[in-house]
Short mmCIF file of C-alpha atoms and ligand atoms in Angstrom, two decimals:
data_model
loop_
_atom_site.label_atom_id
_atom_site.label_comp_id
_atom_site.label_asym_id
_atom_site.label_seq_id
_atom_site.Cartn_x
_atom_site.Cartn_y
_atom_site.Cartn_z
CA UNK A 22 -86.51 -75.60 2.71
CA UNK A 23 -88.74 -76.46 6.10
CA UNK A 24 -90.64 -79.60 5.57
CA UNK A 25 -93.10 -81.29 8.03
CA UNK A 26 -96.26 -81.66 9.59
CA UNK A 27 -98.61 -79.42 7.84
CA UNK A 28 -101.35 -80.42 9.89
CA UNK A 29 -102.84 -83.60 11.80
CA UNK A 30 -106.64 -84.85 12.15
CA UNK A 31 -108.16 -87.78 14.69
CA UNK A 32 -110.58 -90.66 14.11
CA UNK A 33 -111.72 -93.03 16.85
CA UNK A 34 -114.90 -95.08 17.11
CA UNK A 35 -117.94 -93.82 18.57
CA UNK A 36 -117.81 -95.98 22.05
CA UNK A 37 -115.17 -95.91 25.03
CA UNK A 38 -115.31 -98.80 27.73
CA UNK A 39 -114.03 -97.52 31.35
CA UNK A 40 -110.98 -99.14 33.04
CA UNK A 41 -113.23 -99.35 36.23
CA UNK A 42 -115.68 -101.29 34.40
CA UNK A 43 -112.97 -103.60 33.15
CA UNK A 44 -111.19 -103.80 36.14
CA UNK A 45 -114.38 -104.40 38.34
CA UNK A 46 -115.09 -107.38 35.61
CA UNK A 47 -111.70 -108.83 35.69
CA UNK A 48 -111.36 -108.82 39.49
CA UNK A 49 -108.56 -106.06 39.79
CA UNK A 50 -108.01 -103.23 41.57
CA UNK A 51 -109.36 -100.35 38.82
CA UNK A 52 -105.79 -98.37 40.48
CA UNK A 53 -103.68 -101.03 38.67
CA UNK A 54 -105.29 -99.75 35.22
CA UNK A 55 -106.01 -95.87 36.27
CA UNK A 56 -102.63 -95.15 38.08
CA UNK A 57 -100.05 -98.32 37.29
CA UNK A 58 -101.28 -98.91 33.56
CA UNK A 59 -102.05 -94.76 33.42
CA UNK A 60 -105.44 -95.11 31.22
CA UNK A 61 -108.80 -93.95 31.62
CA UNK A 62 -111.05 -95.65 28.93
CA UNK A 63 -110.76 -97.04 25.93
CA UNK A 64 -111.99 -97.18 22.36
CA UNK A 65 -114.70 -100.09 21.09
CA UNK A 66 -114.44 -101.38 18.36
CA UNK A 67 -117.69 -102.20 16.61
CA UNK A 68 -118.17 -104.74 14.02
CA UNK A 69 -118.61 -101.99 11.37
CA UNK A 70 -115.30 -100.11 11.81
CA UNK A 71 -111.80 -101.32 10.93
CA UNK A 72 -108.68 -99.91 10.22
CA UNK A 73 -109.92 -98.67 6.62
CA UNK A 74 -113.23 -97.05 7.84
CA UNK A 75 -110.73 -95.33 10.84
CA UNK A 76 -108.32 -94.16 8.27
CA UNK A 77 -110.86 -92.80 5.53
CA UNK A 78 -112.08 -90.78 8.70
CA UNK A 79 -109.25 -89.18 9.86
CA UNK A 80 -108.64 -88.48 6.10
CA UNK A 81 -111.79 -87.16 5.61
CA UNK A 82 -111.76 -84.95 8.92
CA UNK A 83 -107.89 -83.48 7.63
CA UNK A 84 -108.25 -82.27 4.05
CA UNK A 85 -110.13 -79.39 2.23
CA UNK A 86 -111.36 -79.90 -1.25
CA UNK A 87 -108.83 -78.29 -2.59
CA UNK A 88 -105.92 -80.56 -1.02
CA UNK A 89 -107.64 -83.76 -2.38
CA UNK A 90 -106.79 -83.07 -5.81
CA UNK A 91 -102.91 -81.92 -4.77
CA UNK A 92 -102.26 -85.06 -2.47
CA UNK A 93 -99.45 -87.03 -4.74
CA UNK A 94 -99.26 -90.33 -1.94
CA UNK A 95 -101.00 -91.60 0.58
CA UNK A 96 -99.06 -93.90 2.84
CA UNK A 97 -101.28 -96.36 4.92
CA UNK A 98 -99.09 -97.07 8.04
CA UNK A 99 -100.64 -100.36 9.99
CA UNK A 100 -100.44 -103.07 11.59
CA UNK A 101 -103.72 -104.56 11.66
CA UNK A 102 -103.95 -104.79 7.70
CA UNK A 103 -107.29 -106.51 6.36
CA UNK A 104 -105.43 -108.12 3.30
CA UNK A 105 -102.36 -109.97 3.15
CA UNK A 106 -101.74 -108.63 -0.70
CA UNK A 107 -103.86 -105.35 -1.07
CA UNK A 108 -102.94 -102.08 0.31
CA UNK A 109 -105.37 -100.49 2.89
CA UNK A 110 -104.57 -97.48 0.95
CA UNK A 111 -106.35 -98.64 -2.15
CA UNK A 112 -109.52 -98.83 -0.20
CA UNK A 113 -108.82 -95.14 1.90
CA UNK A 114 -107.83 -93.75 -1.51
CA UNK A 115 -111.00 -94.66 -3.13
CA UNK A 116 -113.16 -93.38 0.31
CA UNK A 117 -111.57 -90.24 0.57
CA UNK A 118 -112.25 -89.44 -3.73
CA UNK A 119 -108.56 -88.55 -4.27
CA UNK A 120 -107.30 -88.37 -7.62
CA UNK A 121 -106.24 -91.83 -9.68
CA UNK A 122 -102.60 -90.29 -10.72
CA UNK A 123 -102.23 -90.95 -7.12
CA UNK A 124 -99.64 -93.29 -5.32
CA UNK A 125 -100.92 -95.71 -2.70
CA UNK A 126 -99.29 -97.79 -0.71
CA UNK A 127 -99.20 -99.33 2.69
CA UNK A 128 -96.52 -99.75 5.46
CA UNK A 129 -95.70 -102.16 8.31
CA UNK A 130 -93.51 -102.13 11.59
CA UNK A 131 -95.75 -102.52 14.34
CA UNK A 132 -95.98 -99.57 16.15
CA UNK A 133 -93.59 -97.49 14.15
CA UNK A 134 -94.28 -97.43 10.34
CA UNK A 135 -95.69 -94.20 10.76
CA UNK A 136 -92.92 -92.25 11.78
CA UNK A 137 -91.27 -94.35 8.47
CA UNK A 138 -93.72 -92.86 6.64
CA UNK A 139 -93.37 -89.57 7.54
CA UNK A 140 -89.46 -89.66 7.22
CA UNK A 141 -90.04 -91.32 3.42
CA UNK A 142 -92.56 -88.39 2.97
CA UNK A 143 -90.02 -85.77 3.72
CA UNK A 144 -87.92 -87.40 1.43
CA UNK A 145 -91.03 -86.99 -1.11
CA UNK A 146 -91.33 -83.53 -0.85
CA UNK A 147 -87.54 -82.80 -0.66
CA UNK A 148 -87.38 -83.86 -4.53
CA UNK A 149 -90.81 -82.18 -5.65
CA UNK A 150 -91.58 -78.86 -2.91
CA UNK A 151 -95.25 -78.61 -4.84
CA UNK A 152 -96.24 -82.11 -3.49
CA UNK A 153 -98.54 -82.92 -0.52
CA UNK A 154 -98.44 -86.83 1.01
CA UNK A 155 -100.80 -88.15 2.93
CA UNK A 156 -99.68 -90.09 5.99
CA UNK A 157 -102.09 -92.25 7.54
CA UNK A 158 -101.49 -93.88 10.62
CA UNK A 159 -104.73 -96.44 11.44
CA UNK A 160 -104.45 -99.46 14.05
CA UNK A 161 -106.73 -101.43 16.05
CA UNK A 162 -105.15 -102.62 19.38
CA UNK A 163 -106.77 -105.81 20.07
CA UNK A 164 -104.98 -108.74 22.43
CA UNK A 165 -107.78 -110.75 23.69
CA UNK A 166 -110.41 -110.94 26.46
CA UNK A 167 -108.71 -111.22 29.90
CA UNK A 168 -105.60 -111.27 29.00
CA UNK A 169 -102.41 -108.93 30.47
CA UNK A 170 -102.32 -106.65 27.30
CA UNK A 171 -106.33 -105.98 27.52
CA UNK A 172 -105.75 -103.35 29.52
CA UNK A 173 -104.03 -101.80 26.32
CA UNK A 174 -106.10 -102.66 23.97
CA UNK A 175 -107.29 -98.92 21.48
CA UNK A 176 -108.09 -98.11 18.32
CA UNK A 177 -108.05 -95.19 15.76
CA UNK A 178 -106.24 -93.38 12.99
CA UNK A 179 -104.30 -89.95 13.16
CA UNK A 180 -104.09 -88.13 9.11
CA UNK A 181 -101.31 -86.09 8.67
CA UNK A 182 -100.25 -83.74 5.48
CA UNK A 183 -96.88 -83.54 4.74
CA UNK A 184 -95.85 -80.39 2.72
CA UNK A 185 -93.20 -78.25 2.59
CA UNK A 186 -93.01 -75.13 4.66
CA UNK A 187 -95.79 -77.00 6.89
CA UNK A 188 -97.94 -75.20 9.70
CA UNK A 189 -97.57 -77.35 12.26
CA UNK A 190 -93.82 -78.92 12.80
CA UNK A 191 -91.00 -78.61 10.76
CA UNK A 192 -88.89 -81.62 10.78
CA UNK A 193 -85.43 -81.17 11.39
CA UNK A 194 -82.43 -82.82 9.76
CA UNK A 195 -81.24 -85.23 12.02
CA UNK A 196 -82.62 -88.22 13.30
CA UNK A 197 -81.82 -91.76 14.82
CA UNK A 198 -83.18 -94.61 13.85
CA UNK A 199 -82.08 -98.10 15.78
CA UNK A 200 -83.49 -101.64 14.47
CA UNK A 201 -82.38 -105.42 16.46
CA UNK A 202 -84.51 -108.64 15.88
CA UNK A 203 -86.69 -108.95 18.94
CA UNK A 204 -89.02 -111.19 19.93
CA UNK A 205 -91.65 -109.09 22.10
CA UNK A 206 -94.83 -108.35 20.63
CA UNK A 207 -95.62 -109.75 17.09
CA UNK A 208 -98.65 -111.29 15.04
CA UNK A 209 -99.03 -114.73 13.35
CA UNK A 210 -100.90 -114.33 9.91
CA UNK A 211 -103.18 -116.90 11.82
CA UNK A 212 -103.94 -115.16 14.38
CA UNK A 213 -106.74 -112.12 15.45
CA UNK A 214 -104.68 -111.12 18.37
CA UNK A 215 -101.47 -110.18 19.31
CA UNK A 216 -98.59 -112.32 21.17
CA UNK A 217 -96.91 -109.69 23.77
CA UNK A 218 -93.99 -110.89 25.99
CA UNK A 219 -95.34 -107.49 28.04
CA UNK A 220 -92.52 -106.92 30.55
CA UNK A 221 -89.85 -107.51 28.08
CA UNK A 222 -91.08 -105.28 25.69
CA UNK A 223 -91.51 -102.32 27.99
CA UNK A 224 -87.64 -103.07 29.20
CA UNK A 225 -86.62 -103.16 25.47
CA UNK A 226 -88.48 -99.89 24.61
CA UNK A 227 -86.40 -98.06 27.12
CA UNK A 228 -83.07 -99.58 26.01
CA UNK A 229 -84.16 -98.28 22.44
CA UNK A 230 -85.11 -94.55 23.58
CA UNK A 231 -81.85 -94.85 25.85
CA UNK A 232 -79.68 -95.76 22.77
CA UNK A 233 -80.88 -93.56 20.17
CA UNK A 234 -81.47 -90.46 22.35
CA UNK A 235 -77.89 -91.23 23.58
CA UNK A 236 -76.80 -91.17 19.72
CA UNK A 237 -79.07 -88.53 18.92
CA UNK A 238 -76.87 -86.02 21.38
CA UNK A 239 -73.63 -86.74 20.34
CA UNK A 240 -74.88 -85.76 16.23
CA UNK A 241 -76.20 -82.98 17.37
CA UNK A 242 -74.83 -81.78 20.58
CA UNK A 243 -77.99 -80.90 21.83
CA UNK A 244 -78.93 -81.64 25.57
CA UNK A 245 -82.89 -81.55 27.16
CA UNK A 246 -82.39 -78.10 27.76
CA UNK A 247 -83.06 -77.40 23.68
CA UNK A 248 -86.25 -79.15 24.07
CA UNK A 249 -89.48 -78.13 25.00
CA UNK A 250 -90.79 -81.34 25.28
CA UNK A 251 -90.22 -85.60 24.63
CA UNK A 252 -93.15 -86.99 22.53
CA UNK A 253 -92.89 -90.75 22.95
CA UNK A 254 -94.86 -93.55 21.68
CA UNK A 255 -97.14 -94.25 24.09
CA UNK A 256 -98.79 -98.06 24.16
CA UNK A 257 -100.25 -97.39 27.63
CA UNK A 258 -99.39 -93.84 29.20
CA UNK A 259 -97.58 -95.38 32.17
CA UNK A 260 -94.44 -96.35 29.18
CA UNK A 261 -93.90 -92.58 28.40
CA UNK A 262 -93.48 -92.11 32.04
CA UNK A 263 -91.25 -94.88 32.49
CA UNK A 264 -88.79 -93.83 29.70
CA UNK A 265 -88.66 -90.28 30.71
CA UNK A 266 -87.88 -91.25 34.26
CA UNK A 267 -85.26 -93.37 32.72
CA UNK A 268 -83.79 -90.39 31.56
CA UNK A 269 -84.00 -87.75 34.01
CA UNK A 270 -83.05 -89.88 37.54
CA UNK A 271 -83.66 -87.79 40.25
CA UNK A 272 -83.76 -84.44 38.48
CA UNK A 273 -86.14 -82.18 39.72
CA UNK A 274 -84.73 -78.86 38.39
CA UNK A 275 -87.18 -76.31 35.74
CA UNK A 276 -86.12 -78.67 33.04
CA UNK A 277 -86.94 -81.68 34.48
CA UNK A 278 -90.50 -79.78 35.62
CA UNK A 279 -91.34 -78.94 31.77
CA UNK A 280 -90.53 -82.33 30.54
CA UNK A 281 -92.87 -83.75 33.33
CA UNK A 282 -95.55 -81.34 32.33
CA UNK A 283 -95.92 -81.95 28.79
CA UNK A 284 -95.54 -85.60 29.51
CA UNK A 285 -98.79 -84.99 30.98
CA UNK A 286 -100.11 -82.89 28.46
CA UNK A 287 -99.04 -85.52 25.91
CA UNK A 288 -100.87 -88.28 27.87
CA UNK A 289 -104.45 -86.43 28.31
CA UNK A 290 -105.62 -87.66 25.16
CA UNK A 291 -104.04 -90.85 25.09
CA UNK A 292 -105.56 -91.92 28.28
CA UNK A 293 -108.97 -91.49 26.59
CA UNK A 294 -108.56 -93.74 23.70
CA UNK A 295 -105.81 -96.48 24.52
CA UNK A 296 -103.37 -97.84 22.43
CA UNK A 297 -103.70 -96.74 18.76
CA UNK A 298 -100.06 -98.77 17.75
CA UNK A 299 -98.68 -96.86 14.57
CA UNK A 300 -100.95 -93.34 15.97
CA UNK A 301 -100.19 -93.25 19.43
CA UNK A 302 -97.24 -90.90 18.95
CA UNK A 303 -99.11 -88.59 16.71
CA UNK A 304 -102.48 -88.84 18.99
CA UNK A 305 -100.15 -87.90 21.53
CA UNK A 306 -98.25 -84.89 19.63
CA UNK A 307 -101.95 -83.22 19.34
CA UNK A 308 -102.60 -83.97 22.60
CA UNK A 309 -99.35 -82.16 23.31
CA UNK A 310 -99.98 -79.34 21.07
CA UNK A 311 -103.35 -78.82 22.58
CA UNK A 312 -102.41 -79.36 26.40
CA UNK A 313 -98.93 -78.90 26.69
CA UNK A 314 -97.00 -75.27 27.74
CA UNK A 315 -95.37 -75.26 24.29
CA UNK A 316 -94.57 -72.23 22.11
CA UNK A 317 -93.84 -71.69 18.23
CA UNK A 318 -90.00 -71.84 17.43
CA UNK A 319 -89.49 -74.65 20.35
CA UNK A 320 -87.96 -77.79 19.64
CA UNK A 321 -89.94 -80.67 20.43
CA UNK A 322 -88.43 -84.57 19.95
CA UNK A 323 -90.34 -87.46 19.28
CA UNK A 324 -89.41 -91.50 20.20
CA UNK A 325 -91.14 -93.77 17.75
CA UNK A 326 -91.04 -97.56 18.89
CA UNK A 327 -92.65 -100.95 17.32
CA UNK A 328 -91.59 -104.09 18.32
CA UNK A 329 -89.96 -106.59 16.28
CA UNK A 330 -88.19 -103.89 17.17
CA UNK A 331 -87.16 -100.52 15.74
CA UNK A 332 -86.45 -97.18 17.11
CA UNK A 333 -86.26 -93.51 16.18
CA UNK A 334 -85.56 -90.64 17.77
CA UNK A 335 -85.93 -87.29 15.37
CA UNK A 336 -87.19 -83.89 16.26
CA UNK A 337 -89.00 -80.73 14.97
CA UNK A 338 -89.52 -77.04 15.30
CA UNK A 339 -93.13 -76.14 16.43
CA UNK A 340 -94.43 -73.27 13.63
CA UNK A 341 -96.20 -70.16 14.52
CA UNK A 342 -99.85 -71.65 12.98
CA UNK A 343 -99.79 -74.77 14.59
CA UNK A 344 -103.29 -74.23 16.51
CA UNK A 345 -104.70 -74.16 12.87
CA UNK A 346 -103.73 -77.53 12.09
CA UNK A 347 -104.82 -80.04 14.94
CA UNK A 348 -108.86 -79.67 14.91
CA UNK A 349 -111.70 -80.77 17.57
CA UNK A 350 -109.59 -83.26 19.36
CA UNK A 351 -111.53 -82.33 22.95
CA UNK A 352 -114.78 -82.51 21.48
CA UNK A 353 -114.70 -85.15 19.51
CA UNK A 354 -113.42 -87.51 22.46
CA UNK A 355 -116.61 -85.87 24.55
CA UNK A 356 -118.90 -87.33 21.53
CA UNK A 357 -118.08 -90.68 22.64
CA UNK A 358 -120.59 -92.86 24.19
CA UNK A 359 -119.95 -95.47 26.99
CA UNK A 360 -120.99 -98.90 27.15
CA UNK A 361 -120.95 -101.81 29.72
CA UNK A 362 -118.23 -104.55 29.33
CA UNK A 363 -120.71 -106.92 28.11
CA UNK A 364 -121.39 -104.65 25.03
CA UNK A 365 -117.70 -104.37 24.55
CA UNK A 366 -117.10 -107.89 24.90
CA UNK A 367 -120.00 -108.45 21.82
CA UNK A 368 -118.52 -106.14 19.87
CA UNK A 369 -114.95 -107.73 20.53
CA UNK A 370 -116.77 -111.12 19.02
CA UNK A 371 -118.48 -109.53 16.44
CA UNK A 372 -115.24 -108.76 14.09
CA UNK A 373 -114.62 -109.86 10.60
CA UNK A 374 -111.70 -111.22 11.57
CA UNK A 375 -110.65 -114.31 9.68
CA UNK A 376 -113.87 -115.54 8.87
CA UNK A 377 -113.89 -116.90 5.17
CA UNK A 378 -118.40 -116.94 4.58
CA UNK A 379 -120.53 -114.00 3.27
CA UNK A 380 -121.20 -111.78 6.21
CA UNK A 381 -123.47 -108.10 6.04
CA UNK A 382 -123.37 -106.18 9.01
CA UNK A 383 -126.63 -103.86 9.81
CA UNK A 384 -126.26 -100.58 9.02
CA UNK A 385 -125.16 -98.51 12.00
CA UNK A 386 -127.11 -95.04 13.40
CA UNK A 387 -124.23 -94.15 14.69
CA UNK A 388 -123.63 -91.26 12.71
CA UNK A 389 -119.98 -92.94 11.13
CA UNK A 390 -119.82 -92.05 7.49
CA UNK A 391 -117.67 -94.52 6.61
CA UNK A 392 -118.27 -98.45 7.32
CA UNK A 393 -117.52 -101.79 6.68
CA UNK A 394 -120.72 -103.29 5.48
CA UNK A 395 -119.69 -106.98 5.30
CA UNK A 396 -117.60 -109.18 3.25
CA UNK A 397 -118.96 -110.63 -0.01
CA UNK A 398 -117.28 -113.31 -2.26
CA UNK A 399 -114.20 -112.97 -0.13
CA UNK A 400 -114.58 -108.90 -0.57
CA UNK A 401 -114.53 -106.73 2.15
CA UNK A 402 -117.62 -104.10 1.57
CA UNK A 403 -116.87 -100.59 2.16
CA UNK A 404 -119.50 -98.08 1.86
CA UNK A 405 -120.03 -94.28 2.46
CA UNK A 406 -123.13 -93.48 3.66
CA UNK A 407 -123.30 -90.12 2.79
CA UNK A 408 -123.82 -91.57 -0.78
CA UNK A 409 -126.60 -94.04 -0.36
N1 LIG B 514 -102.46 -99.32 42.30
C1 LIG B 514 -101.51 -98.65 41.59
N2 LIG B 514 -100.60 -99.30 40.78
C2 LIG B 514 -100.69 -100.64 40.68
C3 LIG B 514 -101.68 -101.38 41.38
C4 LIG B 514 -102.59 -100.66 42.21
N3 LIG B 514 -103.54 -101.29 42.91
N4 LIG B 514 -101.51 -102.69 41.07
C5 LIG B 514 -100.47 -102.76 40.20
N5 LIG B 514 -99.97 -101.53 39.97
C6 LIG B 514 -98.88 -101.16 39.08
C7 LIG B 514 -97.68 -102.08 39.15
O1 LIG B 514 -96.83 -101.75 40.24
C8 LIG B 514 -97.04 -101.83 37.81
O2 LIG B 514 -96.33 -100.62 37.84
P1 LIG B 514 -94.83 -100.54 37.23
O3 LIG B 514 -94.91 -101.05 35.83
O4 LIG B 514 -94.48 -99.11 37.35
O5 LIG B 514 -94.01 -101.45 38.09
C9 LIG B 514 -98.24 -101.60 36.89
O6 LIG B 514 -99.34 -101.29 37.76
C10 LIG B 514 -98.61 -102.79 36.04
O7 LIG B 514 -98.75 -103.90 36.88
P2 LIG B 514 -98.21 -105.31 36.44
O8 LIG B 514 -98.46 -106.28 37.52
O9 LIG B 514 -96.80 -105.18 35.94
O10 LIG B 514 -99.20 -105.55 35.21
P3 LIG B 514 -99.29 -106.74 34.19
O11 LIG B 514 -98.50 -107.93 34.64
O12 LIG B 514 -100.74 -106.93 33.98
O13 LIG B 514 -98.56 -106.21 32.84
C11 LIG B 514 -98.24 -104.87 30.88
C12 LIG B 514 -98.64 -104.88 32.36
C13 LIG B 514 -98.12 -103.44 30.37
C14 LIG B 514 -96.88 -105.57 30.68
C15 LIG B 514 -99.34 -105.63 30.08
O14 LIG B 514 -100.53 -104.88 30.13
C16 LIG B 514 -98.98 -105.87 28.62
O15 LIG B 514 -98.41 -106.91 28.29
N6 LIG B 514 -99.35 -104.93 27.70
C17 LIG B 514 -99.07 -105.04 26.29
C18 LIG B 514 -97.61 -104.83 25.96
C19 LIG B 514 -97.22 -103.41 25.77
O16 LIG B 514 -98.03 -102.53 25.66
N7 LIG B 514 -95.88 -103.21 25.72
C20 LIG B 514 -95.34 -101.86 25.61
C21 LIG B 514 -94.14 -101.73 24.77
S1 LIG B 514 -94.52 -101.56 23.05
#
């Protein structure tokens, strides 16, 4: 039985800052974030959108009627959760109206949970075909104001439907997955923002494509020349590049040419948004799917990393409806509207965050359906708009 990727949906905010902007405001050359970083702009975060809101979007944007009432789980996957007990799921569950005789439950590995949750979704379906799980990767990148990672900084939520005999990507058999206790990116329950050791984590992402990609040939016996296309986690588009140089040297034959390719096709729409952590290798599977010179019955592989660290390396079949399944990714990222660094700087001070007091937010016009009104007797307050 073929069991994947059914289908995949987006959800950023409504406002991108430009890496000229924030270059010309930190004093650097806007080359260093364009060409040596490899990002365009990236998403704002206003006050009224969090990982929830992002999620319950996505959500929203993925299912028909009809699949609401057949989804059996939804898996959260983050790792900027709003509760220390509560799954974000609870709240996304309740947004999206799915059914109570549902499972809900959130995961966390930095910048990998989601491919965890995918792989436990498989598992899911394997035991019960009829079922349908809802994988939700949502994240908001956030490392501080003039700092090295703020270049990275994203935020949004890719849904995906996991069924069997999916449209979009059947998931094959094998797949590697690599874990070691590293300290290179991780997040105090203290603090708002991330602590990155940057250049060590980029040199311990390669080692963990090199060693499970390594591992992930000699299972299978399969070389590039089976794939397609490499989908890799991408925290900043420059890190796909460097991994897939890693791997193919000097190379400059057809194979080496395709794998380039995509890797550009895979970056497009990452460069728009910025780091989404636990999405950015789903963003940039639709951005592959959408872009990329790919064909149903190719075999494309995916590298999932988060720090702390752990690794995967697994693959799947592209499926002949697989247009069907990604939606308006283009024109929803043309929707955006740009603001100055000072707004985004506001809006980077305007968060929740850890504050303990009553807070309401005013009610954006910014056409988001779902929002985080405020927090009330230590309650976040999540509202849909569409039913006020
Ligand atoms: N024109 C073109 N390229 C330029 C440039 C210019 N004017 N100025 C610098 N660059 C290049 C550098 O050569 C470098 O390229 P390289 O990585 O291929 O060598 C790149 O831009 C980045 O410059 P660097 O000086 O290394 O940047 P930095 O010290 O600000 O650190 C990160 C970059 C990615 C380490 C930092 O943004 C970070 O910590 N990010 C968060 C961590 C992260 O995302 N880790 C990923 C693994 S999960």
């Amino acid at each position: 039985m073929k069991i994947g990727i059914d289908k995949l949906a987006f959800a950023t905010t409504p406002y991108y800052l430009t890496m000229e902007d924030l270059a010309q405001g930190r004093g650097e050359d806007p080359n260093k974030y364009l060409i040596g970083i490899g990002q365009d702009r990236q998403a704002v975060v206003p006050p009224t959108q969090d990982v929830v809101t992002l999620a319950a979007a996505a959500g929203e944007k993925l299912l028909t009627n009809e699949e609401r009432d057949q989804v059996s789980t939804i898996i959260v996957a983050t790792e900027s959760g709003i509760d220390n007990s509560k799954a974000t799921a609870i709240y996304v569950k309740r947004l999206l109206k799915l059914n109570d005789f549902t499972r809900a439950v959130e995961i966390k590995e930095a910048c990998y949970s989601a491919t965890a949750a995918i792989q436990f979704a498989r598992g899911l379906v394997a035991l019960k075909p009829q079922e349908k799980v809802l994988v939700i990767a949502s994240d908001v990148a956030r490392y501080g104001l003039n700092t090295g990672g703020e270049v990275t900084q994203g935020a949004g939520a890719v849904a995906m439907l996991i069924t069997a005999n999916p449209r979009v990507l059947a998931i094959e058999e094998t797949s590697v997955a690599y874990a070691k206790d590293v300290m290179d990116f991780w997040r105090p329950l203290y603090s708002e923002e991330a602590m990155v050791d940057g250049k060590y984590s980029t040199n311990v992402y390669i080692d963990f494509f090199k060693q499970t990609w390594t591992r992930y040939q000699q299972l299978t016996g399969q070389t590039l020349a089976d794939f397609t296309a490499l989908a890799f986690h991408l925290p900043f588009t420059k890190m796909g590049k460097k991994a897939l140089e890693a791997e193919l040297g000097e190379r400059d034959d057809t194979i080496a040419t395709r794998m380039r390719a995509n890797l550009k096709a895979e970056q497009a729409a990452c460069r728009q948004v910025g780091n989404l952590y636990t999405g950015s290798l789903y963003l940039g599977l639709m951005s592959l799917l959408v872009n990329g010179d790919v064909q149903p019955g190719e075999r494309i592989g995916l590298f999932s990393y988060g720090s702390g660290s752990e690794g995967e390396f697994y693959a799947g079949i592209l499926q002949s409806g697989y247009q069907a399944g990604l939606g308006d990714l283009s024109e929803q990222l043309a929707a955006r509207k740009r603001v100055d660094l000072a707004t985004y700087e506001k809006n980077f001070n305007a968060q929740l965050g850890l504050k303990e007091e009553d807070v309401t937010f005013e009610t954006p016009t910014d056409g988001q359906r779902f929002i985080l009104a405020g927090q009330k007797n230590h309650q976040r307050q999540y509202v849909d708009l569409n039913e006020d």
